Structures are given as C-alpha cells and as structure tokens.
Coordinates of C-alpha atoms in Angstrom, one line a residue:
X4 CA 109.7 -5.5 -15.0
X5 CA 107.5 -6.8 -17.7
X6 CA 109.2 -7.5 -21.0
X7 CA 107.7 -7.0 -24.7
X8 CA 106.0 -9.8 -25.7
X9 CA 106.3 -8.5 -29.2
X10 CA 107.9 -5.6 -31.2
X11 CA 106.0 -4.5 -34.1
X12 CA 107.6 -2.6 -36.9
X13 CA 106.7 -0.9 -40.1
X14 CA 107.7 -0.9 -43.7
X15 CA 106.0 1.2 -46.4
X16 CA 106.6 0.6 -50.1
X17 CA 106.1 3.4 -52.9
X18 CA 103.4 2.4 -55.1
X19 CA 105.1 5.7 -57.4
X20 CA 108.4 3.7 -57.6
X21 CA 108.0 0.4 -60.4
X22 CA 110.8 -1.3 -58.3
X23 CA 109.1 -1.4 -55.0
X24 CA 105.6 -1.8 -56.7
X25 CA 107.2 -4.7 -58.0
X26 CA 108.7 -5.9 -54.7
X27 CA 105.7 -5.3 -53.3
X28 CA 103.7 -7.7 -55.2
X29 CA 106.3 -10.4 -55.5
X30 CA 106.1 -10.3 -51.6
X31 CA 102.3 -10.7 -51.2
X32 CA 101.7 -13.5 -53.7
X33 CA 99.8 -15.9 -51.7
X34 CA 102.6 -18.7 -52.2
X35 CA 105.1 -16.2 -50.3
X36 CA 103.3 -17.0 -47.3
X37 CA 102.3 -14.5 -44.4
X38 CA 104.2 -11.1 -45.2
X39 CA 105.7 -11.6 -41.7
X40 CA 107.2 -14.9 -41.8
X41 CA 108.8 -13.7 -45.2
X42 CA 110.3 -10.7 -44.5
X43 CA 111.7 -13.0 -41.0
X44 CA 113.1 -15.4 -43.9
X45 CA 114.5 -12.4 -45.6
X46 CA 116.1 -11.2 -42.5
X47 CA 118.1 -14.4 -41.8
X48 CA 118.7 -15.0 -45.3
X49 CA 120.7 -11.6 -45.8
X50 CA 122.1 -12.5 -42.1
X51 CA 123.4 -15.8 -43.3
X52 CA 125.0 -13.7 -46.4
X53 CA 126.5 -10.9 -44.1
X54 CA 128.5 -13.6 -42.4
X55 CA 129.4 -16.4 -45.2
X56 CA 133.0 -16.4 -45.9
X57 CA 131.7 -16.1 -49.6
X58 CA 132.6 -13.0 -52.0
X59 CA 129.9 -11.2 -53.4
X60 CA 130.6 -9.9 -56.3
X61 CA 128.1 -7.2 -58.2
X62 CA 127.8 -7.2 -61.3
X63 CA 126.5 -4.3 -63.5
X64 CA 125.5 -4.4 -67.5
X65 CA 127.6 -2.6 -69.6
X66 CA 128.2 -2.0 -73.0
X67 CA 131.7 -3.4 -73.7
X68 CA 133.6 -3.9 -76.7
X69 CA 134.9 -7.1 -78.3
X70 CA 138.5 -7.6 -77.7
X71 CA 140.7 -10.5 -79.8
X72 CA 142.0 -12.9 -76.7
X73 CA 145.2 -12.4 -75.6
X74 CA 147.7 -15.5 -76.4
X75 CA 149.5 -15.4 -72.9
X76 CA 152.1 -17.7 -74.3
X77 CA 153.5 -15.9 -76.8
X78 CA 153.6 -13.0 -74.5
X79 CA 155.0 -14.6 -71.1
X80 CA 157.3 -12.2 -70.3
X81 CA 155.0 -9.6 -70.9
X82 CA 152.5 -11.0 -68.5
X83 CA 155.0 -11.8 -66.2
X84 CA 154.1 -10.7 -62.7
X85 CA 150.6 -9.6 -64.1
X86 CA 149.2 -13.4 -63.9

C-alpha cells in the first residue's frame, strides 16, 4: 500500500467580507513568507494555545459607565465572603 506523500487542502477567503480581505492581505505580504509555511505556523501556534494551561480571556468593547471605587475597608463586612 502506497501512502500520500502529500495532502493538499483548500481555503478560500471572501474578497466581499473587509475582515477576510483583510486577513487575506496580512497573510500574503511577502515578509509572511510562503502562504503554506504560514498558515503551518498558524496551525501549531493555535495548537500550542489549545493546550497551554493558560486562560484566555476575551474581551469585548463596551460602553461602560464610570463608577466611584469601592472603599472595601470601610465596608468589610459587607464584602465579606464576596472577596
């Protein structure tokens, strides 16, 4: 039995959507290197994430409102179990 020397895949990007547009050019600037050994680098690097110990946390803007801080001496028993 003869085994793949090589598996080919393909990956199209929107030219309609700005974001892949854009992730489209970022990818093929020549200092990216050869669209295949980046997406490979890609590949590991999300690898490497998927099984660091790390937390990712997301983080979305929002509008938020400005709240005075909280003096969480003066209110100790308040926070009590909360901190």
């Amino acid at each position: 039995m003869i085994e793949k020397k090589r598996e080919v895949i393909q990956s199209s990007f929107s030219m309609l959507d700005e974001f892949e547009k854009d992730l489209w050019e970022w990818a093929t600037k020549p200092e990216h290197g050869a669209p295949s050994l980046f997406i490979k680098r890609l590949i590991v690097q999300e690898r490497e994430r998927q099984t660091s110990k790390s937390i990712v946390v997301e983080r979305f803007a929002e509008a938020v409102e400005y709240v005075e801080p909280v003096d969480v001496d003066e209110n100790k028993k308040a926070a009590k179990g909360f901190i």
